Amino acid sequence: MVKKSLPLSILLALLICTSSVTFAAVDPQSTIADNKVKFQQMSDNLIETNKKISTLNTQIEKLKNDISKNNADIDKNNKQIDVEKAHMEQLMKEVDSSQAVANRRIRAMYINGYNENIVGSLLSSKSFSDAVCKFEAVKEVISYDKKIFNGLAEKKKELDKSISSLDAKKEQLQKLKDNNDTNLKQLDDDKAKLQDLAKQFEQQRNNAAQIIKENEEKLIAHAVSVIDSSTSSISDMKNALMTLNSLLPQISTDSVKQKAKSYISSGNAKLADMIARSSAPAGTDNVTFKATYTMEATAYSGGTVTALGLKPVRDPSGLSTVAVDPSVIPLGTKVYISGYGYAICSDTGGAIKGNIVDLYMNSESECLSFGRRTVVVNIVAYPGEW
């Protein structure tokens, strides 16, 4: 099944709900499962939040690249504006220079009799050829100056158009820059919120993990004390080792698991030494039960965590999982069930009331094969006694 990403608003709402949870007032046995659920929930939330942070990082990186390109475009455009303005300044100098040249020509023409009254100048000509020469000279000068000024005017028009276009582009680029800066700030703010959310999810996950660890420590505590004790019998040592071996696959905290393994190793060494020193044959210790119940047994499978917070297992040669009514048999009790073997009462169920026990199986077909039958449930040890 594909997981959908949670929006930031929902993650923040989740934080408000989950941050009000207090982990201190906890029943060690009945709420291990609750804390495992919390741990998994916080882990999932953390994964989801980190995915969103990663997505934001990608968006931020892309936006920063866009901003960098935008800044480069602004710099390039500003340089083009500076170049065009320099061209305009040069053009205005050329206009001034051309105007000065034209003015000098006009003064020269005036000095030479080509005054501004062209008709009078022509009429004052000494001959027809002199009048033609004057006319052609004036015409040539006027045409030349007109061509120069027209060319300069056209250049100025093109430069004005180019500068106007560059100014418009500069305005567009600045708007884009402002928009990118606003978007970047929003992304940075969202990222900061998600990072704060991730920290709080991490803290809540750590709180739940600590409670799980403490309660798993309590589950193995009796077996550990038996192995540590110098007065334990061979039977006690065997039972303690069987308990640790059976609980091992159900424990989720690495440090507790390593501790259990360490005590299994040292316990086996002690047991071997005790057997070697004992004059009695191994396995002759009598087993006595604290209580015995005749119960109606059903079977179930599936599930990832029991009410006690352990992984449900079916281990015929070790310690399996069963569900009971806690008001009849306390959770955490070790039992021996006829036809099923040793088990820990670590689960409950809505239909498990009174003298009913639900036995965990590895598959639905095993449950169907088992059906419903009467069994004898023997109490081997209550919580904290094994």
mmCIF file of C-alpha atoms in Angstrom:
data_model
loop_
_atom_site.group_PDB
_atom_site.id
_atom_site.type_symbol
_atom_site.label_atom_id
_atom_site.label_comp_id
_atom_site.label_asym_id
_atom_site.label_seq_id
_atom_site.Cartn_x
_atom_site.Cartn_y
_atom_site.Cartn_z
ATOM 1 C CA MET A 1 0.000 0.000 0.000
ATOM 2 C CA VAL A 2 1.423 3.425 -0.984
ATOM 3 C CA LYS A 3 1.769 5.894 1.896
ATOM 4 C CA LYS A 4 0.506 9.410 1.225
ATOM 5 C CA SER A 5 2.551 12.345 2.470
ATOM 6 C CA LEU A 6 0.965 14.347 5.257
ATOM 7 C CA PRO A 7 0.630 18.105 4.674
ATOM 8 C CA LEU A 8 2.615 20.373 6.973
ATOM 9 C CA SER A 9 -0.613 21.604 8.621
ATOM 10 C CA ILE A 10 -1.583 18.039 9.578
ATOM 11 C CA LEU A 11 1.912 17.307 10.902
ATOM 12 C CA LEU A 12 1.734 20.442 13.037
ATOM 13 C CA ALA A 13 -1.705 19.415 14.302
ATOM 14 C CA LEU A 14 -0.268 15.986 15.110
ATOM 15 C CA LEU A 15 2.470 17.662 17.123
ATOM 16 C CA ILE A 16 -0.074 19.616 19.170
ATOM 17 C CA CYS A 17 -1.959 16.407 19.929
ATOM 18 C CA THR A 18 1.061 14.234 20.659
ATOM 19 C CA SER A 19 3.061 16.833 22.554
ATOM 20 C CA SER A 20 0.437 16.849 25.289
ATOM 21 C CA VAL A 21 1.086 13.172 26.019
ATOM 22 C CA THR A 22 2.798 12.577 29.384
ATOM 23 C CA PHE A 23 5.070 9.556 29.483
ATOM 24 C CA ALA A 24 5.798 9.647 33.189
ATOM 25 C CA ALA A 25 2.609 8.174 34.665
ATOM 26 C CA VAL A 26 2.787 4.750 33.043
ATOM 27 C CA ASP A 27 1.651 1.316 34.174
ATOM 28 C CA PRO A 28 4.759 -0.825 33.512
ATOM 29 C CA GLN A 29 2.925 -3.906 32.240
ATOM 30 C CA SER A 30 -0.366 -2.822 30.711
ATOM 31 C CA THR A 31 0.983 0.066 28.628
ATOM 32 C CA ILE A 32 4.180 -1.256 27.081
ATOM 33 C CA ALA A 33 2.123 -1.849 23.944
ATOM 34 C CA ASP A 34 0.821 1.723 24.067
ATOM 35 C CA ASN A 35 4.374 3.009 24.158
ATOM 36 C CA LYS A 36 5.418 0.716 21.329
ATOM 37 C CA VAL A 37 2.530 2.123 19.318
ATOM 38 C CA LYS A 38 3.652 5.661 20.274
ATOM 39 C CA PHE A 39 7.235 4.780 19.370
ATOM 40 C CA GLN A 40 6.154 3.497 15.955
ATOM 41 C CA GLN A 41 3.870 6.478 15.426
ATOM 42 C CA MET A 42 6.643 8.939 16.299
ATOM 43 C CA SER A 43 9.062 6.989 14.064
ATOM 44 C CA ASP A 44 6.596 7.156 11.159
ATOM 45 C CA ASN A 45 5.973 10.850 11.827
ATOM 46 C CA LEU A 46 9.724 11.448 11.958
ATOM 47 C CA ILE A 47 10.262 9.645 8.650
ATOM 48 C CA GLU A 48 7.410 11.600 7.075
ATOM 49 C CA THR A 49 8.715 14.900 8.463
ATOM 50 C CA ASN A 50 12.276 14.212 7.275
ATOM 51 C CA LYS A 51 10.899 13.382 3.810
ATOM 52 C CA LYS A 52 9.164 16.754 3.784
ATOM 53 C CA ILE A 53 12.367 18.466 4.953
ATOM 54 C CA SER A 54 14.233 16.712 2.143
ATOM 55 C CA THR A 55 11.612 17.899 -0.364
ATOM 56 C CA LEU A 56 11.893 21.447 0.974
ATOM 57 C CA ASN A 57 15.694 21.252 0.739
ATOM 58 C CA THR A 58 15.332 20.319 -2.937
ATOM 59 C CA GLN A 59 12.909 23.199 -3.510
ATOM 60 C CA ILE A 60 15.164 25.612 -1.590
ATOM 61 C CA GLU A 61 18.214 24.516 -3.586
ATOM 62 C CA LYS A 62 16.331 24.972 -6.876
ATOM 63 C CA LEU A 63 15.051 28.382 -5.774
ATOM 64 C CA LYS A 64 18.561 29.442 -4.724
ATOM 65 C CA ASN A 65 19.809 28.436 -8.194
ATOM 66 C CA ASP A 66 16.968 30.466 -9.727
ATOM 67 C CA ILE A 67 17.883 33.430 -7.513
ATOM 68 C CA SER A 68 21.543 33.088 -8.491
ATOM 69 C CA LYS A 69 20.575 33.062 -12.185
ATOM 70 C CA ASN A 70 18.206 35.982 -11.608
ATOM 71 C CA ASN A 71 21.003 37.969 -9.894
ATOM 72 C CA ALA A 72 23.328 37.177 -12.794
ATOM 73 C CA ASP A 73 20.653 38.376 -15.256
ATOM 74 C CA ILE A 74 20.181 41.569 -13.216
ATOM 75 C CA ASP A 75 23.946 42.168 -13.203
ATOM 76 C CA LYS A 76 24.159 41.506 -16.947
ATOM 77 C CA ASN A 77 21.186 43.802 -17.649
ATOM 78 C CA ASN A 78 22.666 46.576 -15.484
ATOM 79 C CA LYS A 79 25.951 46.306 -17.374
ATOM 80 C CA GLN A 80 24.054 46.555 -20.682
ATOM 81 C CA ILE A 81 22.239 49.645 -19.368
ATOM 82 C CA ASP A 82 25.613 51.160 -18.383
ATOM 83 C CA VAL A 83 26.985 50.384 -21.874
ATOM 84 C CA GLU A 84 23.958 51.920 -23.612
ATOM 85 C CA LYS A 85 24.112 54.997 -21.374
ATOM 86 C CA ALA A 86 27.799 55.325 -22.218
ATOM 87 C CA HIS A 87 26.840 55.116 -25.903
ATOM 88 C CA MET A 88 24.214 57.791 -25.296
ATOM 89 C CA GLU A 89 26.788 60.048 -23.628
ATOM 90 C CA GLN A 90 29.142 59.498 -26.549
ATOM 91 C CA LEU A 91 26.310 60.227 -28.969
ATOM 92 C CA MET A 92 25.465 63.477 -27.212
ATOM 93 C CA LYS A 93 29.122 64.459 -27.458
ATOM 94 C CA GLU A 94 28.970 63.725 -31.195
ATOM 95 C CA VAL A 95 25.823 65.845 -31.460
ATOM 96 C CA ASP A 96 27.535 68.688 -29.615
ATOM 97 C CA SER A 97 30.606 68.276 -31.800
ATOM 98 C CA SER A 98 28.545 68.198 -35.018
ATOM 99 C CA GLN A 99 26.578 71.224 -33.876
ATOM 100 C CA ALA A 100 29.808 73.095 -33.236
ATOM 101 C CA VAL A 101 31.132 72.152 -36.691
ATOM 102 C CA ALA A 102 27.857 73.266 -38.308
ATOM 103 C CA ASN A 103 27.985 76.543 -36.413
ATOM 104 C CA ARG A 104 31.549 77.161 -37.610
ATOM 105 C CA ARG A 105 30.504 76.454 -41.200
ATOM 106 C CA ILE A 106 27.622 78.871 -40.925
ATOM 107 C CA ARG A 107 29.954 81.571 -39.602
ATOM 108 C CA ALA A 108 32.417 80.870 -42.408
ATOM 109 C CA MET A 109 29.622 81.057 -44.991
ATOM 110 C CA TYR A 110 28.501 84.346 -43.500
ATOM 111 C CA ILE A 111 31.984 85.746 -43.639
ATOM 112 C CA ASN A 112 32.230 84.658 -47.265
ATOM 113 C CA GLY A 113 28.946 86.294 -48.194
ATOM 114 C CA TYR A 114 26.709 83.254 -47.748
ATOM 115 C CA ASN A 115 24.533 84.880 -45.145
ATOM 116 C CA GLU A 116 21.337 83.491 -43.870
ATOM 117 C CA ASN A 117 19.417 85.462 -46.553
ATOM 118 C CA ILE A 118 20.187 82.969 -49.262
ATOM 119 C CA VAL A 119 18.122 84.835 -51.867
ATOM 120 C CA GLY A 120 19.998 88.045 -51.137
ATOM 121 C CA SER A 121 23.274 86.186 -51.399
ATOM 122 C CA LEU A 122 22.297 84.808 -54.768
ATOM 123 C CA LEU A 123 21.077 88.196 -56.068
ATOM 124 C CA SER A 124 24.326 89.773 -54.976
ATOM 125 C CA SER A 125 26.284 87.312 -57.096
ATOM 126 C CA LYS A 126 28.551 88.915 -59.679
ATOM 127 C CA SER A 127 27.611 86.421 -62.367
ATOM 128 C CA PHE A 128 25.323 83.505 -63.070
ATOM 129 C CA SER A 129 28.081 81.027 -62.507
ATOM 130 C CA ASP A 130 28.875 82.713 -59.180
ATOM 131 C CA ALA A 131 25.199 82.378 -58.158
ATOM 132 C CA VAL A 132 25.176 78.705 -59.157
ATOM 133 C CA CYS A 133 28.319 78.041 -57.145
ATOM 134 C CA LYS A 134 26.862 79.739 -54.089
ATOM 135 C CA PHE A 135 23.618 77.846 -54.419
ATOM 136 C CA GLU A 136 25.352 74.495 -54.800
ATOM 137 C CA ALA A 137 27.667 75.247 -51.883
ATOM 138 C CA VAL A 138 24.801 76.143 -49.604
ATOM 139 C CA LYS A 139 22.819 73.171 -50.794
ATOM 140 C CA GLU A 140 25.776 70.842 -50.212
ATOM 141 C CA VAL A 141 26.406 72.141 -46.698
ATOM 142 C CA ILE A 142 22.743 71.954 -45.724
ATOM 143 C CA SER A 143 22.407 68.414 -47.127
ATOM 144 C CA TYR A 144 25.558 67.253 -45.374
ATOM 145 C CA ASP A 145 24.546 68.712 -42.020
ATOM 146 C CA LYS A 146 21.025 67.371 -42.371
ATOM 147 C CA LYS A 147 22.386 63.908 -43.072
ATOM 148 C CA ILE A 148 24.647 64.067 -40.043
ATOM 149 C CA PHE A 149 21.913 65.285 -37.716
ATOM 150 C CA ASN A 150 19.395 62.767 -39.091
ATOM 151 C CA GLY A 151 21.893 59.976 -38.482
ATOM 152 C CA LEU A 152 22.551 61.178 -34.969
ATOM 153 C CA ALA A 153 18.829 61.503 -34.292
ATOM 154 C CA GLU A 154 18.243 57.936 -35.515
ATOM 155 C CA LYS A 155 21.039 56.667 -33.267
ATOM 156 C CA LYS A 156 19.536 58.532 -30.323
ATOM 157 C CA LYS A 157 16.124 57.058 -31.067
ATOM 158 C CA GLU A 158 17.584 53.517 -31.126
ATOM 159 C CA LEU A 159 19.520 54.127 -27.914
ATOM 160 C CA ASP A 160 16.428 55.545 -26.186
ATOM 161 C CA LYS A 161 14.462 52.480 -27.263
ATOM 162 C CA SER A 162 17.234 50.120 -26.094
ATOM 163 C CA ILE A 163 17.577 51.857 -22.707
ATOM 164 C CA SER A 164 13.804 51.878 -22.256
ATOM 165 C CA SER A 165 13.679 48.139 -23.032
ATOM 166 C CA LEU A 166 16.534 47.435 -20.620
ATOM 167 C CA ASP A 167 14.841 49.501 -17.895
ATOM 168 C CA ALA A 168 11.631 47.503 -18.370
ATOM 169 C CA LYS A 169 13.615 44.279 -18.189
ATOM 170 C CA LYS A 170 15.348 45.549 -15.047
ATOM 171 C CA GLU A 171 11.962 46.159 -13.434
ATOM 172 C CA GLN A 172 10.776 42.636 -14.374
ATOM 173 C CA LEU A 173 13.961 41.080 -13.032
ATOM 174 C CA GLN A 174 13.621 43.021 -9.775
ATOM 175 C CA LYS A 175 10.013 41.821 -9.371
ATOM 176 C CA LEU A 176 11.197 38.262 -9.986
ATOM 177 C CA LYS A 177 13.953 38.731 -7.416
ATOM 178 C CA ASP A 178 11.504 40.083 -4.826
ATOM 179 C CA ASN A 179 9.129 37.168 -5.499
ATOM 180 C CA ASN A 180 11.969 34.622 -5.228
ATOM 181 C CA ASP A 181 13.175 36.195 -1.967
ATOM 182 C CA THR A 182 9.629 35.986 -0.546
ATOM 183 C CA ASN A 183 9.283 32.346 -1.611
ATOM 184 C CA LEU A 184 12.700 31.478 -0.189
ATOM 185 C CA LYS A 185 11.791 33.035 3.157
ATOM 186 C CA GLN A 186 8.541 31.020 3.211
ATOM 187 C CA LEU A 187 10.399 27.793 2.422
ATOM 188 C CA ASP A 188 12.985 28.554 5.107
ATOM 189 C CA ASP A 189 10.184 29.212 7.621
ATOM 190 C CA ASP A 190 8.433 25.940 6.682
ATOM 191 C CA LYS A 191 11.711 24.062 6.990
ATOM 192 C CA ALA A 192 12.372 25.573 10.445
ATOM 193 C CA LYS A 193 8.885 24.499 11.595
ATOM 194 C CA LEU A 194 9.424 20.982 10.274
ATOM 195 C CA GLN A 195 12.828 20.752 11.923
ATOM 196 C CA ASP A 196 11.288 21.820 15.234
ATOM 197 C CA LEU A 197 8.526 19.261 14.683
ATOM 198 C CA ALA A 198 11.102 16.547 13.957
ATOM 199 C CA LYS A 199 12.965 17.368 17.187
ATOM 200 C CA GLN A 200 9.785 17.021 19.212
ATOM 201 C CA PHE A 201 8.841 13.772 17.466
ATOM 202 C CA GLU A 202 12.362 12.500 18.207
ATOM 203 C CA GLN A 203 12.000 13.461 21.880
ATOM 204 C CA GLN A 204 8.641 11.714 22.184
ATOM 205 C CA ARG A 205 10.009 8.651 20.411
ATOM 206 C CA ASN A 206 12.951 8.587 22.825
ATOM 207 C CA ASN A 207 10.566 8.887 25.778
ATOM 208 C CA ALA A 208 8.528 5.936 24.520
ATOM 209 C CA ALA A 209 11.689 3.929 23.806
ATOM 210 C CA GLN A 210 12.908 4.547 27.358
ATOM 211 C CA ILE A 211 9.673 3.228 28.855
ATOM 212 C CA ILE A 212 9.786 0.180 26.561
ATOM 213 C CA LYS A 213 13.378 -0.431 27.649
ATOM 214 C CA GLU A 214 12.550 -0.106 31.357
ATOM 215 C CA ASN A 215 9.673 -2.571 31.105
ATOM 216 C CA GLU A 216 11.648 -5.061 29.040
ATOM 217 C CA GLU A 217 14.348 -4.835 31.700
ATOM 218 C CA LYS A 218 11.683 -5.776 34.257
ATOM 219 C CA LEU A 219 10.610 -8.762 32.131
ATOM 220 C CA ILE A 220 14.095 -10.284 32.267
ATOM 221 C CA ALA A 221 14.941 -9.045 35.779
ATOM 222 C CA HIS A 222 13.937 -12.217 37.657
ATOM 223 C CA ALA A 223 15.818 -14.527 35.280
ATOM 224 C CA VAL A 224 18.859 -12.254 35.556
ATOM 225 C CA SER A 225 18.693 -12.339 39.375
ATOM 226 C CA VAL A 226 18.474 -16.145 39.309
ATOM 227 C CA ILE A 227 21.595 -16.402 37.135
ATOM 228 C CA ASP A 228 23.412 -13.881 39.347
ATOM 229 C CA SER A 229 22.422 -15.693 42.544
ATOM 230 C CA SER A 230 24.879 -18.132 44.117
ATOM 231 C CA THR A 231 22.016 -20.089 45.739
ATOM 232 C CA SER A 232 19.982 -20.905 42.594
ATOM 233 C CA SER A 233 19.242 -24.572 41.968
ATOM 234 C CA ILE A 234 19.784 -26.389 38.695
ATOM 235 C CA SER A 235 16.039 -26.245 38.071
ATOM 236 C CA ASP A 236 15.973 -22.487 38.772
ATOM 237 C CA MET A 237 18.900 -21.959 36.430
ATOM 238 C CA LYS A 238 17.251 -23.993 33.658
ATOM 239 C CA ASN A 239 13.990 -22.093 34.018
ATOM 240 C CA ALA A 240 15.815 -18.747 33.973
ATOM 241 C CA LEU A 241 17.706 -19.713 30.825
ATOM 242 C CA MET A 242 14.529 -20.970 29.170
ATOM 243 C CA THR A 243 12.838 -17.668 30.048
ATOM 244 C CA LEU A 244 15.626 -15.563 28.551
ATOM 245 C CA ASN A 245 15.820 -17.706 25.414
ATOM 246 C CA SER A 246 12.062 -17.502 24.982
ATOM 247 C CA LEU A 247 11.866 -13.750 25.594
ATOM 248 C CA LEU A 248 14.820 -12.957 23.319
ATOM 249 C CA PRO A 249 12.865 -12.908 20.014
ATOM 250 C CA GLN A 250 10.122 -10.818 21.646
ATOM 251 C CA ILE A 251 12.410 -8.033 22.946
ATOM 252 C CA SER A 252 12.829 -4.951 20.749
ATOM 253 C CA THR A 253 15.416 -2.875 22.674
ATOM 254 C CA ASP A 254 18.953 -3.677 21.504
ATOM 255 C CA SER A 255 20.629 -3.054 24.873
ATOM 256 C CA VAL A 256 18.126 -5.315 26.680
ATOM 257 C CA LYS A 257 18.529 -7.964 24.004
ATOM 258 C CA GLN A 258 22.324 -7.845 24.378
ATOM 259 C CA LYS A 259 21.976 -8.092 28.154
ATOM 260 C CA ALA A 260 19.730 -11.149 27.799
ATOM 261 C CA LYS A 261 22.229 -12.782 25.429
ATOM 262 C CA SER A 262 25.070 -12.040 27.828
ATOM 263 C CA TYR A 263 23.186 -13.657 30.738
ATOM 264 C CA ILE A 264 22.255 -16.650 28.587
ATOM 265 C CA SER A 265 25.942 -17.161 27.882
ATOM 266 C CA SER A 266 27.030 -16.793 31.512
ATOM 267 C CA GLY A 267 23.993 -18.813 32.691
ATOM 268 C CA ASN A 268 24.849 -21.716 30.432
ATOM 269 C CA ALA A 269 28.391 -21.712 31.773
ATOM 270 C CA LYS A 270 27.121 -21.688 35.383
ATOM 271 C CA LEU A 271 24.584 -24.426 34.640
ATOM 272 C CA ALA A 272 27.261 -26.653 33.106
ATOM 273 C CA ASP A 273 29.426 -26.129 36.218
ATOM 274 C CA MET A 274 26.467 -26.809 38.538
ATOM 275 C CA ILE A 275 25.600 -30.056 36.727
ATOM 276 C CA ALA A 276 29.227 -31.136 36.795
ATOM 277 C CA ARG A 277 29.388 -30.534 40.562
ATOM 278 C CA SER A 278 25.954 -32.021 41.331
ATOM 279 C CA SER A 279 25.601 -35.636 42.414
ATOM 280 C CA ALA A 280 21.983 -35.703 41.303
ATOM 281 C CA PRO A 281 21.233 -36.512 37.638
ATOM 282 C CA ALA A 282 20.216 -33.509 35.545
ATOM 283 C CA GLY A 283 16.487 -32.829 35.114
ATOM 284 C CA THR A 284 15.315 -34.547 38.330
ATOM 285 C CA ASP A 285 13.991 -31.331 39.952
ATOM 286 C CA ASN A 286 10.223 -31.529 40.444
ATOM 287 C CA VAL A 287 8.094 -28.787 38.904
ATOM 288 C CA THR A 288 5.273 -27.400 41.028
ATOM 289 C CA PHE A 289 2.559 -25.062 39.748
ATOM 290 C CA LYS A 290 1.177 -22.090 41.653
ATOM 291 C CA ALA A 291 -2.357 -22.603 40.309
ATOM 292 C CA THR A 292 -4.220 -24.639 37.696
ATOM 293 C CA TYR A 293 -7.217 -23.641 35.564
ATOM 294 C CA THR A 294 -9.422 -25.576 33.175
ATOM 295 C CA MET A 295 -10.144 -23.192 30.326
ATOM 296 C CA GLU A 296 -11.779 -23.044 26.938
ATOM 297 C CA ALA A 297 -9.076 -22.414 24.339
ATOM 298 C CA THR A 298 -9.320 -20.655 20.984
ATOM 299 C CA ALA A 299 -6.536 -19.675 18.582
ATOM 300 C CA TYR A 300 -5.493 -16.515 16.710
ATOM 301 C CA SER A 301 -2.714 -15.324 14.398
ATOM 302 C CA GLY A 302 -1.366 -12.087 12.947
ATOM 303 C CA GLY A 303 -0.691 -8.854 14.820
ATOM 304 C CA THR A 304 2.580 -7.006 15.372
ATOM 305 C CA VAL A 305 2.504 -6.211 19.091
ATOM 306 C CA THR A 306 0.731 -7.629 22.141
ATOM 307 C CA ALA A 307 -0.990 -5.781 24.979
ATOM 308 C CA LEU A 308 2.216 -6.240 26.977
ATOM 309 C CA GLY A 309 4.216 -4.717 24.123
ATOM 310 C CA LEU A 310 5.972 -7.888 22.945
ATOM 311 C CA LYS A 311 6.119 -9.510 19.546
ATOM 312 C CA PRO A 312 3.611 -12.394 19.398
ATOM 313 C CA VAL A 313 5.342 -15.737 18.747
ATOM 314 C CA ARG A 314 4.607 -19.434 18.570
ATOM 315 C CA ASP A 315 7.594 -21.433 19.795
ATOM 316 C CA PRO A 316 6.681 -25.025 20.826
ATOM 317 C CA SER A 317 10.127 -25.584 22.325
ATOM 318 C CA GLY A 318 10.325 -22.184 24.023
ATOM 319 C CA LEU A 319 7.851 -19.568 25.178
ATOM 320 C CA SER A 320 4.782 -18.800 23.065
ATOM 321 C CA THR A 321 2.216 -16.002 23.304
ATOM 322 C CA VAL A 322 -1.302 -16.339 24.712
ATOM 323 C CA ALA A 323 -4.119 -13.891 25.411
ATOM 324 C CA VAL A 324 -6.007 -14.009 28.703
ATOM 325 C CA ASP A 325 -8.430 -12.051 30.819
ATOM 326 C CA PRO A 326 -6.095 -10.004 33.081
ATOM 327 C CA SER A 327 -8.641 -10.163 35.886
ATOM 328 C CA VAL A 328 -8.190 -13.961 35.938
ATOM 329 C CA ILE A 329 -4.490 -14.282 35.077
ATOM 330 C CA PRO A 330 -2.237 -11.179 35.301
ATOM 331 C CA LEU A 331 -0.382 -10.076 32.195
ATOM 332 C CA GLY A 332 3.238 -11.182 32.354
ATOM 333 C CA THR A 333 2.401 -14.534 33.966
ATOM 334 C CA LYS A 334 4.285 -17.588 32.739
ATOM 335 C CA VAL A 335 2.030 -20.633 32.135
ATOM 336 C CA TYR A 336 2.226 -24.190 30.916
ATOM 337 C CA ILE A 337 -0.740 -25.296 28.754
ATOM 338 C CA SER A 338 -1.480 -28.934 27.977
ATOM 339 C CA GLY A 339 -0.931 -29.699 24.305
ATOM 340 C CA TYR A 340 0.580 -26.233 23.657
ATOM 341 C CA GLY A 341 3.617 -25.817 25.917
ATOM 342 C CA TYR A 342 5.077 -22.911 27.872
ATOM 343 C CA ALA A 343 3.712 -19.439 27.185
ATOM 344 C CA ILE A 344 3.654 -15.893 28.478
ATOM 345 C CA CYS A 345 0.288 -14.194 29.045
ATOM 346 C CA SER A 346 1.090 -11.006 27.139
ATOM 347 C CA ASP A 347 -2.077 -10.286 25.177
ATOM 348 C CA THR A 348 -5.771 -9.541 25.711
ATOM 349 C CA GLY A 349 -8.887 -9.460 23.569
ATOM 350 C CA GLY A 350 -12.440 -8.154 23.617
ATOM 351 C CA ALA A 351 -13.833 -11.709 23.554
ATOM 352 C CA ILE A 352 -11.343 -13.056 26.110
ATOM 353 C CA LYS A 353 -13.392 -12.904 29.309
ATOM 354 C CA GLY A 354 -13.241 -15.256 32.280
ATOM 355 C CA ASN A 355 -11.804 -18.759 31.841
ATOM 356 C CA ILE A 356 -10.922 -18.368 28.165
ATOM 357 C CA VAL A 357 -7.420 -18.463 26.736
ATOM 358 C CA ASP A 358 -6.493 -17.513 23.158
ATOM 359 C CA LEU A 359 -3.405 -19.303 21.842
ATOM 360 C CA TYR A 360 -1.183 -17.651 19.266
ATOM 361 C CA MET A 361 -0.494 -19.640 16.074
ATOM 362 C CA ASN A 362 1.800 -18.927 13.151
ATOM 363 C CA SER A 363 -0.921 -19.175 10.506
ATOM 364 C CA GLU A 364 -4.674 -19.017 10.019
ATOM 365 C CA SER A 365 -4.727 -22.659 8.865
ATOM 366 C CA GLU A 366 -3.204 -23.710 12.216
ATOM 367 C CA CYS A 367 -5.939 -21.716 13.994
ATOM 368 C CA LEU A 368 -8.660 -23.448 11.970
ATOM 369 C CA SER A 369 -7.067 -26.832 12.641
ATOM 370 C CA PHE A 370 -6.914 -26.128 16.387
ATOM 371 C CA GLY A 371 -10.520 -24.995 16.520
ATOM 372 C CA ARG A 372 -11.981 -24.673 20.024
ATOM 373 C CA ARG A 373 -11.126 -27.091 22.821
ATOM 374 C CA THR A 374 -10.693 -27.447 26.587
ATOM 375 C CA VAL A 375 -7.145 -27.165 27.985
ATOM 376 C CA VAL A 376 -5.462 -27.127 31.376
ATOM 377 C CA VAL A 377 -3.602 -23.891 32.131
ATOM 378 C CA ASN A 378 -0.916 -24.229 34.816
ATOM 379 C CA ILE A 379 0.547 -21.111 36.442
ATOM 380 C CA VAL A 380 4.323 -21.544 36.483
ATOM 381 C CA ALA A 381 5.187 -18.059 37.802
ATOM 382 C CA TYR A 382 3.496 -14.717 38.243
ATOM 383 C CA PRO A 383 4.973 -11.419 36.961
ATOM 384 C CA GLY A 384 8.286 -10.607 38.611
ATOM 385 C CA GLU A 385 8.792 -14.219 39.736
ATOM 386 C CA TRP A 386 10.489 -15.556 36.618
#
